[in-house]
Short mmCIF file of C-alpha atoms and ligand atoms in Angstrom, two decimals:
data_model
loop_
_atom_site.label_atom_id
_atom_site.label_comp_id
_atom_site.label_asym_id
_atom_site.label_seq_id
_atom_site.Cartn_x
_atom_site.Cartn_y
_atom_site.Cartn_z
CA MET W 233 -28.66 14.64 -13.69
CA ILE W 234 -26.94 11.19 -14.43
CA TYR W 235 -23.43 11.40 -13.20
CA ASP W 236 -20.82 9.39 -15.42
CA ILE W 237 -19.28 8.06 -12.29
CA ILE W 238 -19.92 7.91 -8.58
CA ILE W 239 -17.25 7.14 -6.02
CA VAL W 240 -17.98 5.67 -2.75
CA GLY W 241 -15.24 7.06 -0.31
CA ALA W 242 -13.12 10.17 -0.11
CA GLY W 243 -9.86 8.29 0.86
CA PRO W 244 -6.56 8.40 -1.36
CA ALA W 245 -8.25 5.91 -3.57
CA GLY W 246 -11.42 7.86 -4.13
CA LEU W 247 -10.05 10.77 -4.46
CA SER W 248 -7.35 9.61 -6.92
CA ALA W 249 -10.24 8.19 -8.94
CA GLY W 250 -11.90 11.53 -8.97
CA ILE W 251 -8.97 13.29 -10.48
CA TYR W 252 -8.63 10.35 -13.18
CA ALA W 253 -12.38 10.96 -14.07
CA LEU W 254 -12.46 14.57 -14.22
CA ARG W 255 -9.35 14.64 -16.33
CA SER W 256 -10.83 12.22 -18.72
CA GLY W 257 -13.55 14.34 -19.19
CA LYS W 258 -16.29 12.81 -17.12
CA SER W 259 -18.21 13.86 -14.28
CA ALA W 260 -17.72 12.59 -10.84
CA LEU W 261 -19.59 12.72 -7.58
CA ILE W 262 -17.69 11.46 -4.53
CA LEU W 263 -19.95 10.35 -1.34
CA GLU W 264 -18.21 10.23 1.74
CA ALA W 265 -19.89 9.26 5.05
CA LYS W 266 -17.40 11.11 7.34
CA ALA W 267 -14.44 13.31 6.23
CA TYR W 268 -12.23 13.37 3.23
CA GLY W 269 -8.91 11.64 3.53
CA GLY W 270 -9.64 8.32 4.93
CA GLN W 271 -7.39 6.45 7.48
CA ILE W 272 -4.18 8.34 6.18
CA ILE W 273 -5.36 11.57 7.87
CA ASN W 274 -4.16 10.16 11.11
CA THR W 275 -0.67 9.53 10.07
CA PRO W 276 1.89 11.92 11.17
CA ASP W 277 4.58 11.61 8.91
CA ILE W 278 4.35 9.66 5.28
CA GLU W 279 7.93 8.94 3.97
CA ASN W 280 7.37 6.66 1.51
CA TYR W 281 5.08 8.23 -0.81
CA PRO W 282 7.28 8.40 -4.12
CA GLY W 283 8.35 12.09 -5.18
CA ILE W 284 7.57 13.49 -1.80
CA LYS W 285 10.03 13.16 1.04
CA ASN W 286 7.94 13.83 4.11
CA ILE W 287 4.43 15.39 4.42
CA SER W 288 2.03 14.69 7.09
CA GLY W 289 -1.42 12.54 6.21
CA PHE W 290 -3.46 15.54 7.05
CA GLU W 291 -1.60 17.83 4.23
CA PHE W 292 -1.45 15.18 1.78
CA ALA W 293 -5.29 14.37 2.11
CA THR W 294 -5.92 18.04 1.72
CA GLY W 295 -3.86 18.09 -1.25
CA LEU W 296 -5.71 15.23 -2.98
CA TYR W 297 -8.97 16.78 -2.00
CA GLU W 298 -8.14 20.14 -3.43
CA GLN W 299 -6.85 18.68 -6.68
CA ALA W 300 -9.75 16.68 -7.14
CA THR W 301 -12.17 19.34 -6.23
CA SER W 302 -10.30 22.19 -8.35
CA LEU W 303 -11.00 19.91 -11.31
CA GLY W 304 -14.64 19.76 -10.68
CA ALA W 305 -15.05 16.59 -8.74
CA GLU W 306 -18.23 17.04 -6.49
CA VAL W 307 -17.94 15.84 -2.92
CA LYS W 308 -20.90 15.15 -0.84
CA TYR W 309 -20.94 13.93 2.79
CA GLU W 310 -23.67 11.55 2.63
CA GLN W 311 -23.66 7.86 3.79
CA VAL W 312 -24.25 5.51 0.95
CA ILE W 313 -26.97 2.96 2.20
CA SER W 314 -27.84 1.01 -1.19
CA ILE W 315 -26.51 0.57 -4.63
CA GLU W 316 -28.96 -1.07 -7.28
CA ASP W 317 -27.50 -2.26 -10.64
CA LYS W 318 -30.03 -1.64 -13.31
CA GLY W 319 -27.63 -2.51 -16.17
CA ASP W 320 -26.35 0.60 -17.83
CA ILE W 321 -27.39 2.54 -15.01
CA LYS W 322 -26.66 2.39 -11.24
CA ILE W 323 -28.87 3.89 -8.47
CA VAL W 324 -26.66 4.99 -5.49
CA GLY W 325 -28.86 5.79 -2.21
CA THR W 326 -27.87 7.74 0.63
CA GLU W 327 -29.72 8.82 3.57
CA GLU W 328 -30.82 12.14 1.96
CA ASN W 329 -31.01 11.32 -1.74
CA LEU W 330 -31.05 8.97 -4.84
CA TYR W 331 -28.41 9.32 -7.29
CA GLU W 332 -27.99 7.93 -10.78
CA CYS W 333 -24.55 7.15 -12.77
CA LYS W 334 -23.19 5.00 -15.39
CA ALA W 335 -20.53 3.51 -13.05
CA VAL W 336 -19.61 2.94 -9.70
CA ILE W 337 -16.08 2.86 -7.82
CA LEU W 338 -16.32 1.40 -4.46
CA ALA W 339 -13.54 2.98 -2.66
CA THR W 340 -14.52 2.68 0.90
CA GLY W 341 -11.37 1.64 2.62
CA ALA W 342 -11.15 0.00 5.87
CA LYS W 343 -12.00 0.67 9.60
CA ASN W 344 -9.85 0.11 12.59
CA ARG W 345 -9.76 -3.55 14.17
CA LYS W 346 -10.82 -4.08 17.70
CA LEU W 347 -9.12 -6.03 20.08
CA GLY W 348 -12.51 -7.36 21.23
CA LEU W 349 -11.94 -6.98 24.93
CA GLU W 350 -14.52 -6.40 27.57
CA LYS W 351 -14.46 -2.47 28.21
CA GLU W 352 -12.92 -1.58 24.97
CA ASN W 353 -15.90 0.35 23.41
CA GLU W 354 -17.13 1.50 26.76
CA LEU W 355 -13.61 3.60 27.54
CA ILE W 356 -13.01 4.98 23.94
CA GLY W 357 -12.33 8.56 24.67
CA TYR W 358 -11.70 7.64 28.45
CA GLY W 359 -8.30 6.21 27.80
CA VAL W 360 -8.86 4.07 24.73
CA SER W 361 -7.97 5.37 21.44
CA TYR W 362 -7.52 4.21 17.86
CA CYS W 363 -5.73 7.47 16.63
CA ALA W 364 -2.59 8.65 18.61
CA THR W 365 -2.14 11.70 16.21
CA CYS W 366 -5.94 12.83 17.24
CA ASP W 367 -5.52 11.73 21.21
CA GLY W 368 -1.93 11.71 21.97
CA ALA W 369 -1.67 15.31 23.10
CA PHE W 370 -4.21 14.59 26.14
CA TYR W 371 -1.60 11.86 27.31
CA LYS W 372 1.32 14.51 27.84
CA ASN W 373 3.79 13.41 30.57
CA LYS W 374 1.73 10.14 31.03
CA ASP W 375 2.43 6.66 30.70
CA VAL W 376 0.43 4.82 27.53
CA ALA W 377 0.44 1.68 25.68
CA VAL W 378 0.29 0.95 22.19
CA VAL W 379 -0.91 -2.23 20.98
CA GLY W 380 0.24 -3.89 17.49
CA GLY W 381 3.48 -4.58 15.66
CA GLY W 382 2.83 -3.09 12.23
CA ASN W 383 3.55 0.50 10.61
CA THR W 384 0.54 2.43 12.28
CA ALA W 385 1.60 0.92 15.87
CA ILE W 386 5.24 1.86 15.54
CA GLU W 387 4.58 5.39 14.06
CA ASP W 388 2.12 5.84 16.72
CA ALA W 389 4.64 4.82 19.44
CA LEU W 390 7.26 7.30 17.78
CA PHE W 391 4.64 9.99 17.88
CA LEU W 392 3.69 9.43 21.68
CA THR W 393 7.27 9.14 22.79
CA ASN W 394 7.50 13.07 22.28
CA TYR W 395 4.72 13.51 24.50
CA CYS W 396 4.32 10.68 27.12
CA ASN W 397 6.15 9.83 29.90
CA LYS W 398 6.81 6.25 29.14
CA VAL W 399 5.46 4.36 26.04
CA TYR W 400 4.68 0.51 26.11
CA VAL W 401 4.59 -1.33 22.88
CA ILE W 402 2.68 -4.44 23.59
CA HIS W 403 3.14 -6.83 20.40
CA ARG W 404 1.75 -10.39 20.14
CA ARG W 405 5.01 -11.90 18.36
CA ASN W 406 8.83 -11.08 18.75
CA GLN W 407 8.96 -9.66 15.43
CA PHE W 408 7.31 -6.41 14.12
CA ARG W 409 6.00 -6.32 10.85
CA ALA W 410 6.61 -2.58 10.44
CA ASP W 411 9.36 -1.00 8.40
CA PRO W 412 12.58 -1.62 10.28
CA LYS W 413 13.89 1.89 9.70
CA ASP W 414 10.91 3.04 11.98
CA VAL W 415 11.46 0.41 14.49
CA ASP W 416 15.20 1.11 14.80
CA GLN W 417 14.19 4.81 15.27
CA LEU W 418 11.71 3.79 18.15
CA LYS W 419 14.56 1.38 19.77
CA GLU W 420 16.64 4.64 20.17
CA LYS W 421 13.97 6.43 22.38
CA GLU W 422 14.85 6.28 26.06
CA ASN W 423 11.02 6.13 26.99
CA VAL W 424 9.88 3.31 25.16
CA GLU W 425 9.68 -0.37 26.60
CA PHE W 426 8.90 -3.23 24.16
CA VAL W 427 6.75 -5.81 25.67
CA MET W 428 7.12 -8.76 22.93
CA ASN W 429 5.25 -12.25 22.71
CA SER W 430 2.52 -10.55 24.70
CA THR W 431 -1.42 -10.05 24.21
CA VAL W 432 -3.43 -7.59 26.32
CA GLU W 433 -6.07 -9.68 28.16
CA LYS W 434 -7.97 -6.92 29.88
CA ILE W 435 -8.30 -3.27 29.97
CA LEU W 436 -8.50 -2.10 33.59
CA GLY W 437 -10.37 0.75 35.05
CA ASP W 438 -14.24 1.27 35.57
CA THR W 439 -14.72 4.82 34.13
CA ILE W 440 -11.56 5.79 32.90
CA VAL W 441 -8.30 3.62 32.01
CA GLU W 442 -5.91 3.02 34.68
CA GLY W 443 -4.05 0.14 33.27
CA ILE W 444 -3.99 -3.02 30.97
CA GLU W 445 -3.26 -6.81 31.83
CA VAL W 446 -0.65 -8.46 29.53
CA LYS W 447 -0.26 -12.02 29.19
CA ASP W 448 3.28 -13.45 27.93
CA GLN W 449 2.36 -15.85 25.61
CA ASN W 450 5.41 -18.04 26.15
CA THR W 451 5.49 -18.26 30.22
CA LYS W 452 1.46 -17.74 30.05
CA GLU W 453 2.35 -15.22 33.02
CA LYS W 454 0.14 -12.25 33.43
CA LYS W 455 1.34 -8.92 34.67
CA THR W 456 -0.44 -5.51 35.00
CA ILE W 457 0.83 -2.40 33.39
CA ASN W 458 -0.25 0.86 34.67
CA VAL W 459 -0.99 3.13 31.99
CA SER W 460 -3.41 6.18 31.32
CA GLY W 461 -4.11 5.55 27.63
CA VAL W 462 -4.01 2.31 25.45
CA PHE W 463 -3.43 3.19 21.58
CA ILE W 464 -4.96 -0.10 19.61
CA ALA W 465 -3.54 -0.24 16.37
CA VAL W 466 -3.96 -3.87 15.28
CA GLY W 467 -4.71 -3.39 11.50
CA GLN W 468 -7.75 -2.62 9.82
CA GLU W 469 -10.81 -4.46 8.47
CA PRO W 470 -12.94 -3.89 5.54
CA ASP W 471 -16.60 -2.42 6.12
CA ASN W 472 -18.29 -3.99 2.87
CA THR W 473 -21.39 -5.83 4.30
CA MET W 474 -23.76 -3.46 2.44
CA PHE W 475 -22.34 -4.52 -0.66
CA SER W 476 -22.69 -8.02 -0.04
CA ASN W 477 -25.68 -8.29 -2.28
CA LEU W 478 -24.24 -6.56 -5.12
CA VAL W 479 -20.73 -7.51 -5.49
CA LYS W 480 -18.66 -10.64 -4.39
CA LEU W 481 -16.74 -10.52 -1.08
CA ASP W 482 -13.94 -12.71 -0.06
CA ASP W 483 -14.24 -14.52 3.30
CA SER W 484 -12.51 -11.63 5.30
CA GLY W 485 -15.10 -9.10 3.81
CA TYR W 486 -12.63 -7.77 0.98
CA ILE W 487 -14.43 -6.98 -2.56
CA ILE W 488 -12.91 -9.53 -4.92
CA ALA W 489 -11.01 -7.76 -7.61
CA LYS W 490 -7.75 -8.13 -9.16
CA GLU W 491 -5.22 -5.38 -10.03
CA ASP W 492 -7.65 -4.22 -12.95
CA CYS W 493 -10.19 -3.37 -10.11
CA MET W 494 -12.96 -4.82 -11.74
CA THR W 495 -15.67 -6.52 -9.43
CA ASN W 496 -17.74 -9.34 -10.84
CA VAL W 497 -20.67 -6.80 -11.91
CA LYS W 498 -20.23 -4.77 -15.11
CA GLY W 499 -19.90 -1.09 -14.34
CA ILE W 500 -18.80 -1.42 -10.79
CA TYR W 501 -15.32 -1.05 -9.87
CA THR W 502 -13.26 -1.08 -6.34
CA ALA W 503 -10.21 0.53 -5.45
CA GLY W 504 -7.93 0.91 -2.48
CA ASP W 505 -7.78 -1.00 0.89
CA CYS W 506 -11.50 -2.39 0.52
CA ARG W 507 -10.51 -4.63 -2.35
CA THR W 508 -8.55 -8.21 -2.24
CA LYS W 509 -4.97 -7.12 -2.45
CA THR W 510 -1.47 -8.14 -1.25
CA VAL W 511 -0.28 -4.59 -0.52
CA ARG W 512 -2.29 -1.95 1.37
CA GLN W 513 -0.50 1.25 1.11
CA LEU W 514 -0.98 4.89 0.24
CA THR W 515 0.61 4.13 -3.26
CA THR W 516 -1.52 1.35 -4.00
CA ALA W 517 -4.62 3.13 -3.19
CA ALA W 518 -3.87 6.01 -5.15
CA ALA W 519 -2.62 3.54 -8.10
CA ASP W 520 -6.11 1.73 -7.70
CA GLY W 521 -7.82 4.86 -7.94
CA ALA W 522 -6.32 5.63 -11.71
CA VAL W 523 -7.01 2.28 -12.67
CA ALA W 524 -10.55 1.79 -11.47
CA ALA W 525 -11.36 5.37 -12.99
CA LEU W 526 -9.73 4.80 -16.27
CA ALA W 527 -11.64 1.33 -16.70
CA ALA W 528 -14.94 2.97 -15.70
CA CYS W 529 -14.17 6.05 -18.20
CA SER W 530 -13.68 3.20 -21.10
CA ILE W 531 -17.23 1.90 -20.48
CA ILE W 532 -18.85 5.43 -20.93
CA ASP W 533 -19.76 7.11 -23.94
P1 NAP B 839 -1.20 -4.08 9.97
O1 NAP B 839 0.25 -4.18 9.03
O2 NAP B 839 -2.16 -5.22 9.72
O3 NAP B 839 -0.51 -4.70 11.56
C1 NAP B 839 -1.44 -5.11 12.41
C2 NAP B 839 -0.44 -5.46 13.59
O4 NAP B 839 -1.40 -5.78 14.65
C3 NAP B 839 0.29 -6.76 13.32
O5 NAP B 839 1.40 -6.54 13.97
C4 NAP B 839 -0.55 -7.97 14.10
O6 NAP B 839 0.31 -8.77 14.58
C5 NAP B 839 -1.25 -7.10 15.26
N1 NAP B 839 -2.39 -7.55 15.06
C6 NAP B 839 -3.57 -7.83 14.46
N2 NAP B 839 -4.47 -8.46 15.21
C7 NAP B 839 -4.51 -8.52 16.29
C8 NAP B 839 -5.12 -8.61 17.67
N3 NAP B 839 -6.18 -9.20 17.49
N4 NAP B 839 -4.12 -8.68 18.71
C9 NAP B 839 -3.02 -8.05 18.79
N5 NAP B 839 -2.50 -7.90 17.72
C10 NAP B 839 -2.86 -8.01 16.84
O7 NAP B 839 -1.85 -2.84 10.24
P2 NAP B 839 -1.25 -1.46 10.31
O8 NAP B 839 -0.13 -1.19 11.02
O9 NAP B 839 -2.61 -0.77 10.77
O10 NAP B 839 -1.02 -0.92 8.55
C11 NAP B 839 -2.05 -1.18 7.51
C12 NAP B 839 -1.62 -1.03 6.51
O11 NAP B 839 -1.33 0.30 6.10
C13 NAP B 839 -0.18 -1.79 5.88
O12 NAP B 839 0.10 -2.25 4.78
C14 NAP B 839 0.92 -0.73 6.51
O13 NAP B 839 1.94 -0.79 6.05
C15 NAP B 839 0.08 0.43 6.11
N6 NAP B 839 0.63 1.85 6.63
C16 NAP B 839 1.66 2.52 6.12
C17 NAP B 839 2.09 3.56 6.73
C18 NAP B 839 3.28 4.24 6.01
O14 NAP B 839 3.58 3.80 4.96
N7 NAP B 839 3.59 5.56 6.49
C19 NAP B 839 1.58 4.15 7.90
C20 NAP B 839 0.69 2.95 8.47
C21 NAP B 839 0.03 1.94 7.60
P3 NAP B 839 1.08 -9.52 13.65
O15 NAP B 839 2.38 -9.14 12.99
O16 NAP B 839 1.50 -10.76 14.64
O17 NAP B 839 0.31 -10.33 12.53
#
């Protein structure tokens, strides 16, 4: 079988692309390495998706998944390891199969950025976490730190204040880039302490996190903060190296595409956080899915 469109990634961009492809009468296979939903599945509360006042990331992603599959999108949990451009036909390889299609949409999202500290990898699951909604409940009545100043960090900190004894928010600047409304809400919490202009220099503890060493960027003074958990929320980075021989990437590894979601290769499109763009939000990911799918449909008979 030759699919009309193969979509790589079942996050908001990929699933939205599936919905638009199916509603245009095309067949679509969505290949996902892990689980549907992408990063949004870890967001406790979405309050900025137009038309929905409040919804959890899991509920949103599940609704999107059900909408795409009920229309007929096929979803397979296989890791894509190769894409070959044969002109009008593209061959997409996974560890299990080879699939043929007329157009590909790359919607691979982004992965959590790491701080790059010694022990950071070693202590994942032993106090180091990148997902407060997944792991927060393990830190009930304990002291934890959240690192970062974006929406994820502030939302994580808000979430953790419900469980933890104390939440330290460590941010490298004196201003947050997160939505001011959420920052104000966090400031109202009694069990939060902001450690501004500071970077985490070390994660302390041999087999389990016992604390962090923090350096004040102004005074250069270092101090230890005793915590059982450190939630790292310092943004995302793309994971597109596998496609570097197929499509053009920018210096940071994002697939180069404008608002039309077209890459430099005919028949290969990109959608969501994996492409070059200025606003990486749920709304723009869903919008990209629609734009990329309709562009792909327009070149298919
Ligand atoms: P982000 O907006 O890129 O913020 C990353 C934060 O980490 C920034 O405050 C940054 O500091 C800091 N940072 C980056 N590298 C660092 C390092 N090496 N050491 C210390 N700090 C570092 O990432 P995000 O919060 O994950 O959000 C990603 C995108 O998703 C954003 O567009 C965000 O708006 C969106 N998002 C939306 C929602 C929502 O709407 N509900 C929820 C979550 C995320 P600087 O500020 O100094 O650069």
